[in-house]
Amino acid sequence: MNISFYEPYYIGTEINHIREAMEQHQISGDGHYTEKVVSLLKNKFEILNMVMTTSATHALEMAALLIDLKPGDEVIMPSFSFPSTANAVMLHGGKPVFAEIEEATLNIDVKDVERKISKNTKAIIPVHYGGIACKMGEIMTLAETYHLYVIEDAAQGVNAKFKEKHLGTWGHMGCYSFHGTKNYTCGEGGALLLNTSDEQLLYRAEIIRQKGTNRRQFMLGEIDKYSWVDMGSSYTPSDLLMAFLYAQLESMDHITQKRRAIHSYYENFLKRYVDRGIIKMLQTPIDCTPNFHLFTILCRNERERNTLMGNLKKKGIATAFHFVPLHSSTAGQKLGYHQNDLPLTENLSKCLLRLPIYPGMTAEQLAYIQKHLSSCLDAFGEL
Ligand SMILES: *Cc1c(COP(=O)(O)O)cnc(C)c1O
C-alpha cells in the first residue's frame, strides 16, 4: 500500500463556482468570489478587516511593508518556522531574530522573546504551529509594554482559536495560507487580516496590493480614473482561485471534522506509547481550539526518528520532519547564526516526525499505518 504524506481534498463544487466566475467574466482579482470569500471569513471568524492575497508569504511581505520595516529593524520570530516568515523581514532589510520554542507545542517561548527584545526590535511574529495557538495574551501584553507590532503567522492556523478569538485576529495583523497543503485551499492563496480601524493603514494596504495604484477606489466608483499613488506590488489573487476557495470554505466544518477523526485515531492508538515513554505527542493547551492541521510526534532521539521514518517509507508510508530550524539552515548561517545557538529547537526538530493527515484518508490506510508504526514502536520499547 502506498500512502502519500499529503493529498488535496476536493469538495466537488469547486468546478461549478469556477464556471460561474468564468460566465460572469470575473477572472481577475477582486471580483464577486473574492467578495464572497471575504464576507464568509469575516463573519465566521469575526475579522475586522482583511484583504485576500496570492499567498501567506505575500501577506507577510505586505505586513512588513505596512509597519514600515527599515534596514536595521529587528523582528523576533521562532527559528522553528517556514522560510517565508524570515524572508518577509529580510526583503525589507530587516533582521530576523530567532527565539526558542516550547516543547509542549513547538510554539515560540515568550520568555525567550522578552530576553531578545532590543532597542531595534520592531515586531514579533508568532507562528501557530499546526494550528495550535501561541500564548497570544502574554505576547500582546509584551508587545504593548515594549511598543512592538505583532504579526501572526497563522498560515497553519485558519479556523483555529485561542480562547474565544480566532487565530489571526489577536495581533495587529495576521496572515493566512490557502496553499495546497493547508486545510482549506485554492492551490496558492492567502489573506492579510488587518485588526485595526486605522483608515490610513487600510487605504495603504489596498494600494500596496493593487500595484501601487488607487484602483480599489476606482472599482468602488469613488474616483473616475486610477493612477499610481505609492509603492506597491501585485498581491491580488484571481477570482478563479477565490471561486475554488469558496467551495472549500463552504465545507470548512466537514473538512475539519474529517481531520479531527484522523487526529483522534492517531491519538488513541499512540497513547500507550506515550505512557511507556517511547514517544511524546504535542499538547493542546486547554484554551486552544485546534484545526487539526498536523499530527506530530516526538521520538526519544534522532536515531529512532530516522529509523521510524525509514521503516515506514519501506512500507510505502510517507512522513515528514518539517521544519528544519531557520537559524541552522544555510541562509540562517549567513545571518551569523551557529549550530547550538538554539539547542532546544535543534533537539526537538531532530526528534519530530509528522504523520499523514488529510480528509481523503481511508480506514484501511489508517489501519495499515497503525500496524507498521506500532511494530516499529514496540521494537523501540524492547530496547
Ligand atoms: C505554509 C506556510 C507559509 C507559507 O504559506 P504560502 O501561502 O505557501 O505562502 C508560511 N508560514 C507557515 C508557518 C506556513 O506553514
PDB file of N, CA and C in Angstrom, residues 72-106:
ATOM      1  N   GLY A  72      17.967  47.458   9.523  1.00  0.00           N
ATOM      2  CA  GLY A  72      18.396  47.596  10.924  1.00  0.00           C
ATOM      3  C   GLY A  72      17.304  47.198  11.904  1.00  0.00           C
ATOM      4  N   ASP A  73      16.047  47.215  11.464  1.00  0.00           N
ATOM      5  CA  ASP A  73      14.952  46.812  12.354  1.00  0.00           C
ATOM      6  C   ASP A  73      15.027  45.310  12.622  1.00  0.00           C
ATOM      7  N   GLU A  74      14.744  44.948  13.863  1.00  0.00           N
ATOM      8  CA  GLU A  74      14.754  43.528  14.220  1.00  0.00           C
ATOM      9  C   GLU A  74      13.333  43.011  14.437  1.00  0.00           C
ATOM     10  N   VAL A  75      13.124  41.777  14.005  1.00  0.00           N
ATOM     11  CA  VAL A  75      11.816  41.145  14.192  1.00  0.00           C
ATOM     12  C   VAL A  75      12.048  39.781  14.838  1.00  0.00           C
ATOM     13  N   ILE A  76      11.413  39.582  15.981  1.00  0.00           N
ATOM     14  CA  ILE A  76      11.613  38.327  16.721  1.00  0.00           C
ATOM     15  C   ILE A  76      10.591  37.289  16.260  1.00  0.00           C
ATOM     16  N   MET A  77      11.097  36.105  15.945  1.00  0.00           N
ATOM     17  CA  MET A  77      10.250  35.015  15.441  1.00  0.00           C
ATOM     18  C   MET A  77      10.877  33.694  15.883  1.00  0.00           C
ATOM     19  N   PRO A  78      10.122  32.599  15.829  1.00  0.00           N
ATOM     20  CA  PRO A  78      10.759  31.324  16.170  1.00  0.00           C
ATOM     21  C   PRO A  78      11.661  30.872  15.020  1.00  0.00           C
ATOM     22  N   SER A  79      12.764  30.223  15.354  1.00  0.00           N
ATOM     23  CA  SER A  79      13.612  29.630  14.310  1.00  0.00           C
ATOM     24  C   SER A  79      12.869  28.458  13.684  1.00  0.00           C
ATOM     25  N   PHE A  80      11.990  27.861  14.482  1.00  0.00           N
ATOM     26  CA  PHE A  80      11.224  26.715  14.017  1.00  0.00           C
ATOM     27  C   PHE A  80      10.020  27.221  13.219  1.00  0.00           C
ATOM     28  N   SER A  81      10.266  27.560  11.940  1.00  0.00           N
ATOM     29  CA  SER A  81       9.197  28.041  11.078  1.00  0.00           C
ATOM     30  C   SER A  81       9.560  27.801   9.627  1.00  0.00           C
ATOM     31  N   PHE A  82       8.647  28.202   8.747  1.00  0.00           N
ATOM     32  CA  PHE A  82       8.842  28.112   7.309  1.00  0.00           C
ATOM     33  C   PHE A  82       9.663  29.335   6.871  1.00  0.00           C
ATOM     34  N   PRO A  83      10.524  29.210   5.847  1.00  0.00           N
ATOM     35  CA  PRO A  83      11.387  30.326   5.455  1.00  0.00           C
ATOM     36  C   PRO A  83      10.658  31.643   5.177  1.00  0.00           C
ATOM     37  N   SER A  84       9.399  31.581   4.732  1.00  0.00           N
ATOM     38  CA  SER A  84       8.658  32.815   4.412  1.00  0.00           C
ATOM     39  C   SER A  84       8.619  33.805   5.567  1.00  0.00           C
ATOM     40  N   THR A  85       8.539  33.300   6.796  1.00  0.00           N
ATOM     41  CA  THR A  85       8.445  34.163   7.968  1.00  0.00           C
ATOM     42  C   THR A  85       9.675  35.074   8.031  1.00  0.00           C
ATOM     43  N   ALA A  86      10.848  34.504   7.768  1.00  0.00           N
ATOM     44  CA  ALA A  86      12.092  35.278   7.815  1.00  0.00           C
ATOM     45  C   ALA A  86      12.298  36.087   6.536  1.00  0.00           C
ATOM     46  N   ASN A  87      11.942  35.502   5.392  1.00  0.00           N
ATOM     47  CA  ASN A  87      12.134  36.193   4.106  1.00  0.00           C
ATOM     48  C   ASN A  87      11.399  37.527   4.050  1.00  0.00           C
ATOM     49  N   ALA A  88      10.170  37.555   4.558  1.00  0.00           N
ATOM     50  CA  ALA A  88       9.354  38.768   4.513  1.00  0.00           C
ATOM     51  C   ALA A  88      10.095  39.916   5.197  1.00  0.00           C
ATOM     52  N   VAL A  89      10.789  39.581   6.284  1.00  0.00           N
ATOM     53  CA  VAL A  89      11.531  40.580   7.047  1.00  0.00           C
ATOM     54  C   VAL A  89      12.802  40.979   6.303  1.00  0.00           C
ATOM     55  N   MET A  90      13.504  39.976   5.774  1.00  0.00           N
ATOM     56  CA  MET A  90      14.787  40.241   5.123  1.00  0.00           C
ATOM     57  C   MET A  90      14.644  41.006   3.811  1.00  0.00           C
ATOM     58  N   LEU A  91      13.535  40.804   3.103  1.00  0.00           N
ATOM     59  CA  LEU A  91      13.311  41.518   1.844  1.00  0.00           C
ATOM     60  C   LEU A  91      13.274  43.027   2.046  1.00  0.00           C
ATOM     61  N   HIS A  92      12.968  43.463   3.256  1.00  0.00           N
ATOM     62  CA  HIS A  92      12.921  44.893   3.541  1.00  0.00           C
ATOM     63  C   HIS A  92      14.106  45.332   4.382  1.00  0.00           C
ATOM     64  N   GLY A  93      15.166  44.514   4.370  1.00  0.00           N
ATOM     65  CA  GLY A  93      16.394  44.879   5.072  1.00  0.00           C
ATOM     66  C   GLY A  93      16.338  44.628   6.565  1.00  0.00           C
ATOM     67  N   GLY A  94      15.230  44.076   7.037  1.00  0.00           N
ATOM     68  CA  GLY A  94      15.108  43.796   8.467  1.00  0.00           C
ATOM     69  C   GLY A  94      15.906  42.563   8.854  1.00  0.00           C
ATOM     70  N   LYS A  95      16.074  42.394  10.164  1.00  0.00           N
ATOM     71  CA  LYS A  95      16.855  41.271  10.647  1.00  0.00           C
ATOM     72  C   LYS A  95      15.987  40.326  11.477  1.00  0.00           C
ATOM     73  N   PRO A  96      15.863  39.069  11.031  1.00  0.00           N
ATOM     74  CA  PRO A  96      15.135  38.113  11.871  1.00  0.00           C
ATOM     75  C   PRO A  96      15.962  37.770  13.102  1.00  0.00           C
ATOM     76  N   VAL A  97      15.333  37.812  14.256  1.00  0.00           N
ATOM     77  CA  VAL A  97      15.995  37.406  15.496  1.00  0.00           C
ATOM     78  C   VAL A  97      15.244  36.169  15.982  1.00  0.00           C
ATOM     79  N   PHE A  98      15.960  35.052  16.044  1.00  0.00           N
ATOM     80  CA  PHE A  98      15.282  33.788  16.307  1.00  0.00           C
ATOM     81  C   PHE A  98      15.181  33.467  17.790  1.00  0.00           C
ATOM     82  N   ALA A  99      13.984  33.083  18.198  1.00  0.00           N
ATOM     83  CA  ALA A  99      13.743  32.721  19.594  1.00  0.00           C
ATOM     84  C   ALA A  99      13.487  31.220  19.698  1.00  0.00           C
ATOM     85  N   GLU A 100      13.612  30.712  20.916  1.00  0.00           N
ATOM     86  CA  GLU A 100      13.382  29.290  21.194  1.00  0.00           C
ATOM     87  C   GLU A 100      11.883  28.967  21.191  1.00  0.00           C
ATOM     88  N   ILE A 101      11.598  27.669  21.157  1.00  0.00           N
ATOM     89  CA  ILE A 101      10.213  27.209  21.232  1.00  0.00           C
ATOM     90  C   ILE A 101      10.008  26.403  22.513  1.00  0.00           C
ATOM     91  N   GLU A 102       8.730  26.137  22.791  1.00  0.00           N
ATOM     92  CA  GLU A 102       8.379  25.311  23.956  1.00  0.00           C
ATOM     93  C   GLU A 102       8.146  23.880  23.491  1.00  0.00           C
ATOM     94  N   GLU A 103       8.548  22.944  24.322  1.00  0.00           N
ATOM     95  CA  GLU A 103       8.448  21.541  23.923  1.00  0.00           C
ATOM     96  C   GLU A 103       6.996  21.055  23.773  1.00  0.00           C
ATOM     97  N   ALA A 104       6.096  21.584  24.594  1.00  0.00           N
ATOM     98  CA  ALA A 104       4.713  21.079  24.593  1.00  0.00           C
ATOM     99  C   ALA A 104       3.992  21.341  23.275  1.00  0.00           C
ATOM    100  N   THR A 105       4.294  22.482  22.634  1.00  0.00           N
ATOM    101  CA  THR A 105       3.539  22.874  21.444  1.00  0.00           C
ATOM    102  C   THR A 105       4.426  23.187  20.240  1.00  0.00           C
ATOM    103  N   LEU A 106       5.729  23.328  20.464  1.00  0.00           N
ATOM    104  CA  LEU A 106       6.684  23.783  19.444  1.00  0.00           C
ATOM    105  C   LEU A 106       6.400  25.230  19.009  1.00  0.00           C
TER     106      LEU A 106
END
